[in-house]
Amino acid sequence: MLQFEGLSVTWIRSKITMIFLVILLGLIATPFLLPSSVYQNLLEQQLDKSTGLDFQFKGEFSFSLFPTVILEAENVDFYGTMIGEVETLGSIEKISLELDGLDFLTGDIHVDDFLLYNPRMTINGDFTPHLPDVIRTNLSAARKEDIRYLEVLLHFMEDSVFEKAKLNEGTLQWNKGEDKVITIQKLEVNLEKPSGGKDFTLESNLYINNRSVDLNMRLQRPDDFLRGFRSDLAFQLDSAPLKVDFQGNAARRQSFVAQGDVRLDIPSVYDYCTWFNKREFCEEKSENVLIKSHVKLRDQRLQLEDLLYTHNPSQFSANVAVDFKYALPLITGDLIVPAQTVQANAPSFEKIKKINFENFLFDTFDADVNVKYLGLQLANGETISPNVNLNVNDGRLTVTSDRLNILGGISNVRFRWNKGMDNGVMDLRMDVRAVSIKELQKATGMDLQTNGALNFFFEIQSQGHNLMQFLKTSKVHGEFSILDGHFKQPDVIQSLNGQNLGMFEFAEIKGHFKGERGEVTSDDIKFVAPFVDVEGLANLNMLDRTLTVQLTSTIPPTDGKAAHKGYVHIVGPINQLMMRTSANNDKPIIQEKGLHSGLIPNNEKLAEPAIDGDLVVEETDLLD
């Protein structure tokens, strides 16, 4: 018989069950016998892998497995890049978590209690454009591309491993951009998953840029919610500059469904603006904004019904839908703007200058929205009703207004923008036919004592993200004509015709214009008029807001008077034009107070745009 010294095969066979049991118990006991430093290294590696940040545990670290898994760590530092390669660094004074040891060994990980104490984080850069992709790729689903933004709640309801989670004394500094810093201090968060008939609750209070903010969410009867029955859902965000309230119900069926009423209140636009911006960027006006709407969410489609937006003196109503079934959310709907004056509806020039198209994140959604104006009253008393279409597709914005009846004529406008490779690219085209010069003068407040039918078109191409960059890099070309018109200003008649007649009539004035960097020039202005030959040139500088028009007339000999030349010069700032003629000295061109559109305030000066170097715009349709 095979026999080892002191052992026999028979004895080994008789003890085989016990031997396997000892080996199994040894394997099971191994995790309990490993030192905490092993788990510390494993945890650091897992955190590095899941977050993309480098973690270092510099303080005390303890880890136990039985009977309850308890982890405690102090003085944890982290740094690296996260969303969109944005630099992130910070520290955590204390981390602790507790979960059932048997669940941990069987892989059923549910953290009973989780605490982050005094976490401090600094983010250097703007990650907001990348948030939709991050949300879609980090929540669980059968297919990654099927993830939608509104499944965040379901993630915490079903998939989150935390039963209770707390964050105490949190601090965050977000250096979003130049002169744009957001700080969060004294952050407290309590999250409790539904269990044992309890409600799902999220409670938080914090200070954002030294303003107190309270945030609360509660879902009642969460078990009914998961079975497809409607449960009451409430959400409130309360702070001095901003208040948001939602009261409704929700259920989980084939997809998340909800309905209710939402109210957003900004008591002071100036107070809200200074919350996140420097005071010099905000207008000191006593304005408030109120948004109310009935909300429905079904089949991954969010509907805002009977939405009412009020921002005195502006107001509009809308019915809007946001469809989350596509790779990018699709916004569709109709906005109705009630009848009002242009002065009340038009933004100030200062507000237009501050618009930065890059901030609208056009590459994160698609849109097809119609804006219907029930009536815009011009300064001449005429009411127009433009229909405007806003379209966003593949990150490209297109704004069009077709066949608008205005000032006795018809206009078509198309504006397009996309952020391009390095700089934003803008294209603007406008076609106008048969606009009455007389009505145009009334609408702009200028009295040139001129009449006729104006036709013109122009196209502007430029680079940049805001108005000042557009003007600085613009390249424009177009042509114009005025048909069957006349001048009635006596000095103009005398200078162009050489006689004191009642009016100077012409069959046509025509010319071409072109320009770049905010300056437009026409050097081929020609008149078709009886007996005289009139030519001219013009220059418009939109950066300096100055206009120069020079007309020269060759007058044939009449009644023994030799042939001679006359001239009309119009020069000066747009709001203080002076006219000089060969028949008389300088005269101001009358502008009627109160009729100016308000888009170009009389006392404003344009700051030089902050663009270095020369930007060249090719003579092609850059947006096609």
XYZ file of C-alpha atoms in Angstrom:
624
model
C 0.000 0.000 0.000
C 1.207 3.479 -0.890
C 2.334 5.113 2.301
C 4.053 8.374 3.173
C 5.972 8.677 6.344
C 3.376 8.962 9.063
C 0.491 9.170 6.536
C -1.388 6.572 4.582
C -3.608 6.976 1.525
C -6.420 5.430 3.542
C -6.061 8.124 6.189
C -5.965 10.884 3.545
C -9.132 9.500 1.938
C -10.890 9.429 5.279
C -10.038 13.056 5.894
C -10.635 14.419 2.354
C -13.891 16.185 3.319
C -12.255 17.900 6.240
C -9.276 18.921 4.111
C -11.518 20.551 1.492
C -13.482 22.273 4.258
C -10.301 23.688 5.764
C -9.124 24.926 2.353
C -12.530 26.520 1.694
C -12.559 28.189 5.102
C -9.038 29.396 4.435
C -10.086 30.955 1.154
C -13.085 32.567 2.805
C -10.993 33.809 5.697
C -8.255 35.221 3.499
C -10.030 38.566 2.832
C -10.572 38.954 6.577
C -6.870 38.381 7.305
C -5.470 40.777 4.711
C -4.091 44.030 6.085
C -6.001 47.301 5.452
C -3.214 48.546 3.180
C -4.151 45.920 0.595
C -7.731 47.197 0.473
C -6.458 50.760 0.396
C -4.449 50.024 -2.766
C -7.392 48.179 -4.333
C -9.731 51.073 -3.533
C -7.313 53.633 -4.968
C -7.020 51.641 -8.195
C -10.806 51.247 -8.505
C -11.425 54.968 -7.873
C -8.751 55.901 -10.401
C -10.352 53.627 -12.982
C -13.963 54.739 -12.415
C -13.386 58.506 -12.122
C -10.264 59.137 -14.168
C -8.733 60.922 -11.173
C -5.653 59.972 -9.145
C -6.576 59.272 -5.502
C -4.139 59.259 -2.604
C -5.081 58.177 0.931
C -2.717 60.188 3.121
C -4.358 59.770 6.533
C -5.628 56.868 8.597
C -7.300 54.038 6.698
C -9.212 51.130 8.230
C -11.213 48.349 6.638
C -13.064 45.438 8.291
C -15.214 42.716 6.720
C -17.026 40.908 9.514
C -19.723 41.006 10.669
C -20.263 44.337 8.924
C -18.129 45.849 6.190
C -16.870 49.173 7.504
C -14.505 51.482 5.645
C -13.094 54.657 7.114
C -10.485 56.900 5.511
C -9.123 60.347 6.344
C -7.304 63.044 4.361
C -7.943 61.763 0.842
C -6.523 63.854 -2.023
C -7.513 63.601 -5.681
C -6.536 65.332 -8.915
C -6.712 64.867 -12.668
C -9.152 65.526 -15.518
C -12.788 64.452 -15.726
C -15.596 65.657 -17.952
C -14.246 67.046 -21.217
C -10.633 66.973 -19.983
C -11.452 69.633 -17.386
C -8.875 69.882 -14.593
C -10.246 68.745 -11.234
C -8.520 68.602 -7.856
C -9.516 68.502 -4.227
C -9.514 66.669 -0.913
C -11.865 64.852 1.474
C -11.352 65.074 5.209
C -13.232 61.847 5.988
C -14.973 58.998 4.145
C -17.000 56.284 5.838
C -19.354 53.594 4.580
C -21.101 50.598 6.076
C -22.721 47.572 4.421
C -23.674 44.017 5.261
C -20.666 41.675 5.101
C -22.563 38.677 3.692
C -24.077 40.834 0.930
C -20.604 42.093 0.104
C -19.182 38.559 -0.226
C -22.069 37.461 -2.462
C -21.675 40.531 -4.704
C -24.994 42.112 -3.663
C -23.536 45.507 -2.760
C -25.922 47.916 -1.040
C -24.333 50.561 1.119
C -26.431 51.115 4.251
C -24.741 54.370 5.267
C -22.335 56.533 3.326
C -20.736 59.770 4.526
C -18.454 62.318 2.898
C -17.256 64.898 5.396
C -15.721 68.208 4.371
C -15.029 67.423 0.696
C -13.291 70.285 -1.122
C -13.085 70.466 -4.906
C -11.779 72.932 -7.496
C -12.773 72.655 -11.169
C -10.831 74.682 -13.736
C -12.776 74.846 -16.998
C -16.264 74.583 -18.502
C -17.665 71.054 -18.606
C -21.323 71.922 -19.327
C -21.154 71.168 -23.089
C -20.166 67.585 -22.262
C -22.829 66.823 -19.621
C -25.433 65.207 -21.949
C -22.912 62.658 -23.207
C -21.715 61.918 -19.679
C -25.259 61.294 -18.421
C -26.086 59.044 -21.357
C -22.951 56.917 -21.022
C -22.968 56.482 -17.241
C -26.502 55.308 -16.497
C -27.359 51.667 -16.966
C -29.582 50.453 -19.832
C -29.796 47.703 -22.388
C -28.107 49.888 -24.981
C -26.018 52.945 -24.274
C -27.612 54.951 -27.052
C -31.055 54.446 -25.497
C -30.169 56.367 -22.353
C -32.173 59.568 -21.893
C -31.667 62.454 -19.538
C -34.833 61.875 -17.545
C -33.721 58.414 -16.371
C -31.545 60.041 -13.713
C -34.329 59.636 -11.129
C -34.828 55.978 -12.037
C -31.089 55.450 -11.620
C -31.228 56.522 -7.983
C -34.502 54.679 -7.401
C -33.321 51.275 -8.621
C -29.646 51.106 -9.515
C -27.929 53.214 -6.883
C -26.038 51.133 -4.310
C -26.633 53.693 -1.564
C -29.534 53.245 0.845
C -28.585 56.419 2.700
C -25.976 58.930 1.678
C -24.823 62.128 3.369
C -22.459 64.874 2.420
C -21.466 67.390 5.083
C -19.571 70.689 4.918
C -18.843 70.437 1.193
C -16.999 73.175 -0.709
C -16.679 73.644 -4.475
C -15.015 76.337 -6.553
C -15.771 76.212 -10.265
C -13.538 78.448 -12.377
C -15.829 78.205 -15.393
C -14.075 80.857 -17.473
C -12.500 84.262 -17.439
C -14.299 86.439 -14.866
C -16.763 83.569 -14.276
C -16.326 81.855 -10.892
C -19.017 79.880 -9.062
C -18.421 78.921 -5.426
C -20.458 76.475 -3.331
C -19.954 76.457 0.426
C -21.455 74.634 3.405
C -22.979 72.014 1.125
C -25.219 69.541 2.963
C -26.917 66.670 1.092
C -29.107 63.884 2.491
C -30.378 61.172 0.150
C -32.569 58.299 1.310
C -33.746 55.508 -0.962
C -37.265 54.108 -0.515
C -37.392 51.101 1.791
C -39.943 49.828 4.271
C -42.685 52.104 3.018
C -40.596 55.264 3.331
C -40.621 58.064 0.765
C -37.727 58.665 -1.575
C -36.275 61.993 -0.414
C -33.460 64.290 -1.364
C -32.700 67.266 0.846
C -29.919 69.762 0.392
C -28.907 73.205 1.553
C -25.894 75.180 0.460
C -24.511 78.607 -0.332
C -23.900 79.403 -4.015
C -21.855 82.573 -4.471
C -22.793 83.555 -0.897
C -26.530 83.071 -1.561
C -28.451 80.497 0.458
C -30.157 77.744 -1.564
C -32.525 75.039 -0.285
C -33.352 72.055 -2.478
C -35.911 69.364 -1.692
C -37.448 66.471 -3.599
C -39.947 63.906 -2.344
C -41.588 60.949 -4.088
C -44.432 59.440 -2.066
C -45.403 55.775 -2.199
C -42.306 54.714 -4.175
C -43.460 51.075 -4.229
C -46.591 52.160 -6.124
C -44.364 54.253 -8.392
C -42.265 51.209 -9.356
C -45.405 49.120 -9.995
C -46.721 51.705 -12.463
C -49.167 53.581 -10.250
C -48.970 57.356 -10.012
C -47.262 58.706 -6.902
C -47.113 62.308 -5.774
C -43.876 64.050 -6.757
C -42.741 67.422 -5.404
C -39.605 69.435 -6.101
C -38.622 72.832 -4.710
C -35.573 75.027 -5.160
C -35.688 78.116 -2.974
C -33.270 81.037 -2.926
C -33.562 84.806 -2.988
C -32.670 85.218 -6.715
C -34.477 82.097 -7.982
C -37.455 79.995 -6.928
C -38.606 76.799 -8.681
C -41.617 74.740 -7.640
C -43.074 71.577 -9.187
C -46.160 69.806 -7.879
C -47.449 66.749 -9.675
C -47.250 62.978 -9.869
C -45.121 60.345 -11.549
C -45.039 56.625 -12.331
C -42.674 54.112 -13.837
C -44.226 52.207 -16.726
C -42.532 51.320 -19.985
C -40.832 54.666 -19.461
C -40.908 57.378 -16.832
C -44.227 59.311 -16.919
C -45.160 62.434 -14.990
C -47.433 65.440 -15.072
C -47.929 68.533 -12.968
C -47.499 72.282 -12.761
C -44.177 74.095 -12.636
C -43.485 77.680 -11.634
C -40.166 79.520 -11.994
C -39.859 82.930 -10.387
C -36.953 85.387 -10.650
C -37.969 88.330 -8.421
C -35.133 90.543 -9.656
C -33.342 90.032 -12.969
C -30.511 92.273 -11.750
C -30.170 90.262 -8.532
C -30.131 87.014 -10.510
C -27.588 88.406 -12.995
C -25.202 89.536 -10.235
C -25.496 86.079 -8.649
C -23.215 84.645 -11.336
C -21.723 87.728 -13.043
C -19.864 90.870 -12.119
C -22.076 93.882 -11.466
C -20.708 95.829 -14.430
C -22.165 93.167 -16.760
C -25.713 93.577 -15.379
C -28.284 96.294 -15.987
C -29.658 97.929 -12.862
C -33.335 97.591 -13.677
C -36.254 96.557 -11.488
C -37.414 93.672 -13.662
C -38.801 90.287 -12.737
C -39.358 87.080 -14.719
C -42.187 84.619 -14.135
C -42.613 81.331 -16.017
C -45.615 79.065 -15.451
C -46.530 75.916 -17.339
C -48.385 72.623 -17.182
C -45.900 69.787 -17.701
C -46.461 66.319 -19.158
C -43.869 63.600 -19.626
C -44.757 60.428 -21.485
C -42.906 58.073 -23.820
C -39.722 60.075 -23.262
C -41.446 63.218 -24.529
C -41.648 66.333 -22.341
C -44.535 68.690 -23.135
C -44.862 72.235 -21.807
C -48.481 73.227 -22.318
C -49.952 76.699 -21.870
C -46.532 78.040 -20.991
C -46.630 81.711 -20.040
C -43.432 83.763 -19.933
C -43.615 87.246 -18.430
C -40.706 89.674 -18.390
C -42.166 93.155 -18.284
C -42.865 94.653 -20.680
C -42.421 91.493 -22.789
C -44.689 88.483 -22.632
C -45.319 85.403 -24.729
C -47.167 82.104 -24.524
C -46.033 78.789 -25.955
C -46.701 75.097 -26.402
C -43.376 73.291 -26.591
C -42.311 69.651 -26.706
C -38.901 68.117 -26.045
C -38.483 64.625 -27.485
C -35.752 62.530 -25.847
C -36.085 59.508 -28.149
C -33.342 60.741 -30.445
C -29.592 60.886 -29.952
C -30.055 64.614 -29.263
C -33.207 66.047 -27.649
C -35.513 67.554 -30.292
C -37.354 70.759 -29.323
C -40.475 71.615 -31.306
C -43.356 73.978 -30.744
C -44.963 77.362 -31.285
C -44.325 80.638 -29.487
C -46.993 83.331 -29.603
C -45.910 86.924 -28.959
C -48.850 89.258 -28.249
C -49.265 92.614 -29.977
C -46.900 95.337 -28.754
C -44.639 98.095 -30.010
C -41.218 97.460 -31.491
C -39.668 99.655 -28.804
C -41.123 97.420 -26.072
C -40.062 94.183 -27.764
C -36.638 95.070 -29.196
C -33.636 94.411 -26.916
C -31.222 97.229 -26.212
C -27.988 97.444 -28.165
C -26.053 96.661 -24.974
C -27.996 93.398 -24.553
C -27.380 92.438 -28.176
C -23.648 93.006 -27.739
C -23.592 90.575 -24.805
C -25.161 87.690 -26.739
C -22.595 84.920 -27.177
C -23.848 82.156 -29.471
C -21.305 79.700 -28.108
C -23.104 79.754 -24.744
C -26.296 78.292 -26.243
C -24.721 74.797 -26.655
C -26.348 74.215 -30.039
C -24.476 70.927 -30.440
C -26.389 69.378 -27.508
C -29.913 69.566 -28.984
C -31.932 69.964 -32.197
C -34.873 72.350 -32.572
C -37.635 73.429 -34.943
C -39.657 76.227 -33.329
C -42.032 78.737 -34.932
C -42.408 82.222 -33.452
C -45.623 84.045 -34.351
C -45.898 87.786 -33.642
C -49.532 88.856 -33.358
C -48.497 92.419 -34.100
C -45.428 94.656 -33.842
C -46.307 98.323 -34.093
C -43.677 100.455 -35.821
C -43.054 104.115 -35.052
C -45.042 105.126 -38.155
C -48.136 103.376 -36.800
C -47.887 100.358 -39.125
C -48.342 96.915 -37.579
C -46.375 93.948 -38.922
C -46.846 90.260 -38.092
C -43.630 88.360 -38.808
C -43.447 84.568 -38.686
C -39.976 83.442 -37.608
C -38.621 79.907 -37.703
C -35.790 78.852 -35.377
C -34.024 75.681 -36.503
C -31.083 73.931 -34.871
C -29.623 70.889 -36.594
C -26.197 69.317 -36.250
C -25.056 72.275 -34.138
C -26.116 74.826 -36.794
C -28.573 77.613 -36.011
C -30.831 78.922 -38.788
C -33.307 81.767 -38.269
C -35.615 82.653 -41.166
C -38.468 85.066 -41.797
C -40.106 84.717 -45.219
C -42.413 87.076 -47.115
C -42.893 89.637 -44.380
C -45.110 92.529 -45.454
C -43.398 95.644 -44.119
C -43.462 99.344 -45.053
C -45.441 98.628 -48.218
C -42.974 95.996 -49.444
C -41.868 92.426 -48.840
C -38.739 91.169 -47.077
C -37.021 87.806 -46.600
C -34.339 87.293 -43.954
C -32.068 84.354 -43.223
C -29.482 84.171 -40.429
C -27.185 81.173 -39.916
C -24.432 80.391 -37.404
C -22.307 77.454 -36.361
C -19.222 77.327 -34.190
C -16.980 76.001 -36.975
C -13.556 74.489 -36.403
C -11.757 77.334 -34.632
C -14.088 80.343 -34.749
C -17.828 80.686 -35.123
C -19.117 81.265 -38.665
C -22.063 83.581 -39.399
C -24.030 84.212 -42.574
C -26.823 86.797 -42.919
C -28.858 87.465 -46.065
C -31.710 89.933 -46.514
C -33.866 90.611 -49.590
C -36.233 93.603 -49.674
C -38.598 94.580 -52.469
C -40.726 97.719 -52.966
C -40.345 99.222 -49.490
C -41.738 102.761 -49.276
C -39.001 105.307 -48.558
C -41.608 107.597 -47.054
C -42.742 104.969 -44.541
C -39.136 103.989 -43.836
C -38.347 107.579 -42.830
C -41.305 107.629 -40.455
C -40.262 104.338 -38.882
C -36.633 105.451 -38.316
C -37.385 109.030 -37.319
C -35.329 110.588 -40.145
C -36.851 113.232 -42.422
C -34.943 113.209 -45.726
C -37.934 114.558 -47.684
C -37.497 111.702 -50.124
C -39.890 109.234 -51.704
C -39.639 106.124 -53.883
C -39.665 102.322 -53.772
C -36.558 100.745 -52.235
C -35.181 97.408 -53.421
C -32.010 95.850 -52.073
C -30.314 92.665 -51.056
C -27.151 92.011 -49.082
C -25.232 89.072 -47.699
C -22.809 89.223 -44.794
C -20.301 86.548 -43.844
C -18.154 86.799 -40.748
C -16.454 84.871 -37.982
C -16.907 84.943 -34.237
C -19.402 84.260 -31.481
C -20.899 87.683 -30.777
C -21.949 90.899 -32.489
C -18.671 92.760 -32.044
C -16.683 89.894 -33.538
C -19.171 89.701 -36.407
C -18.674 93.398 -37.170
C -14.908 93.193 -36.869
C -14.607 90.245 -39.280
C -17.566 90.893 -41.556
C -17.441 90.747 -45.317
C -20.521 92.119 -47.095
C -21.743 92.562 -50.648
C -25.056 93.601 -52.174
C -26.908 96.000 -54.454
C -29.752 98.487 -54.173
C -32.125 100.605 -56.217
C -34.794 103.253 -55.611
C -37.468 103.445 -58.278
C -39.804 106.288 -59.295
C -38.811 108.651 -56.535
C -38.183 112.285 -55.835
C -36.465 114.720 -53.462
C -38.432 117.626 -51.986
C -35.733 119.274 -49.882
C -35.144 122.725 -51.519
C -31.365 122.759 -51.112
C -31.089 119.242 -52.616
C -33.272 120.242 -55.563
C -31.224 123.393 -56.210
C -27.892 121.545 -55.898
C -28.774 118.585 -58.153
C -31.022 120.268 -60.699
C -29.716 123.833 -60.721
C -33.245 125.230 -60.537
C -35.732 126.052 -57.783
C -38.345 123.510 -58.788
C -40.930 121.904 -56.556
C -39.112 118.554 -56.550
C -36.240 116.633 -58.114
C -37.629 113.545 -59.805
C -35.712 110.457 -60.854
C -36.626 107.197 -62.527
C -34.010 105.163 -60.629
C -31.080 105.360 -58.245
C -28.947 102.238 -58.281
C -25.603 100.965 -57.111
C -23.606 98.137 -55.578
C -21.906 97.998 -52.218
C -19.312 95.873 -50.542
C -17.211 96.019 -47.437
C -15.516 94.230 -44.611
C -14.678 94.641 -40.922
C -17.768 96.687 -40.190
C -17.330 99.202 -43.012
C -19.493 99.243 -46.162
C -18.738 101.316 -49.282
C -20.624 102.028 -52.514
C -18.634 103.830 -55.213
C -20.947 103.441 -58.242
C -24.154 105.255 -57.283
C -25.915 106.408 -60.463
C -29.117 108.375 -61.082
C -31.450 108.004 -64.022
C -32.979 111.490 -64.092
C -33.983 113.965 -66.842
C -31.432 116.554 -68.037
C -28.797 115.958 -65.354
C -26.094 113.391 -64.720
C -25.809 112.483 -61.018
C -23.215 110.104 -59.595
C -22.035 109.443 -56.089
C -20.514 107.277 -53.423
C -21.362 106.359 -49.837
C -19.640 104.906 -46.797
C -21.174 103.405 -43.648
C -18.926 102.555 -40.691
C -20.895 100.369 -38.288
C -18.124 100.326 -35.680
C -17.932 104.135 -35.460
C -21.600 104.451 -36.518
C -20.867 107.168 -39.042
C -22.358 107.747 -42.496
C -20.960 109.624 -45.476
C -22.899 110.229 -48.734
C -21.471 112.328 -51.580
C -23.583 113.101 -54.650
C -22.265 115.141 -57.574
C -24.516 116.482 -60.354
C -23.411 117.680 -63.800
C -25.948 120.339 -64.789
C -26.159 121.296 -68.503
C -26.284 124.968 -69.582
C -29.741 126.588 -69.411
C -31.033 130.157 -70.056
C -27.586 131.496 -70.784
C -26.139 129.858 -67.654
C -23.015 127.823 -68.295
C -22.777 124.147 -67.435
C -21.724 123.607 -63.840
C -21.629 121.059 -61.060
C -23.604 120.819 -57.868
C -23.163 118.556 -54.881
C -24.928 117.156 -51.819
C -22.884 115.780 -48.911
C -24.393 113.987 -45.905
C -21.883 113.293 -43.116
C -21.656 112.614 -39.399
C -22.731 110.128 -36.743
C -25.921 108.288 -37.662
C -27.901 110.013 -34.930
C -26.486 113.510 -35.731
C -26.274 113.695 -39.507
C -25.432 117.000 -41.184
C -26.173 117.878 -44.824
C -23.915 120.199 -46.838
C -24.998 121.330 -50.326
C -23.667 123.575 -53.035
C -26.778 125.721 -52.547
C -26.429 126.297 -48.814
C -24.336 125.715 -45.694
C -24.479 122.788 -43.301
C -27.920 121.843 -42.082
C -28.862 119.161 -39.559
C -31.095 116.352 -40.773
C -34.155 116.394 -38.561
C -34.781 113.325 -36.434
C -38.106 113.134 -34.660
C -37.707 112.249 -30.997
C -39.451 109.131 -29.829
C -39.486 107.471 -33.245
C -36.028 105.951 -33.087
C -36.076 102.169 -32.990
C -33.989 102.009 -29.822
C -31.568 99.492 -31.327
C -28.857 102.153 -31.622
C -29.012 104.404 -28.544
C -27.820 107.945 -29.142
C -25.339 107.956 -26.286
C -23.666 104.570 -26.719
C -20.182 103.861 -28.035
C -19.022 100.499 -29.262
C -16.038 98.972 -27.540
C -13.311 97.535 -29.723
C -13.778 93.777 -30.046
C -11.170 91.632 -28.377
C -9.746 89.860 -31.415
C -6.063 89.515 -32.106
C -4.618 89.197 -35.573
C -6.335 89.265 -38.944
C -9.273 87.022 -39.657
C -10.091 86.316 -43.280
C -13.550 85.235 -44.437
C -13.577 83.417 -47.755
C -16.039 84.506 -50.442
C -18.002 81.270 -50.258
C -21.118 80.127 -48.484
C -19.408 78.916 -45.365
C -22.493 77.299 -43.878
C -23.295 74.933 -46.741
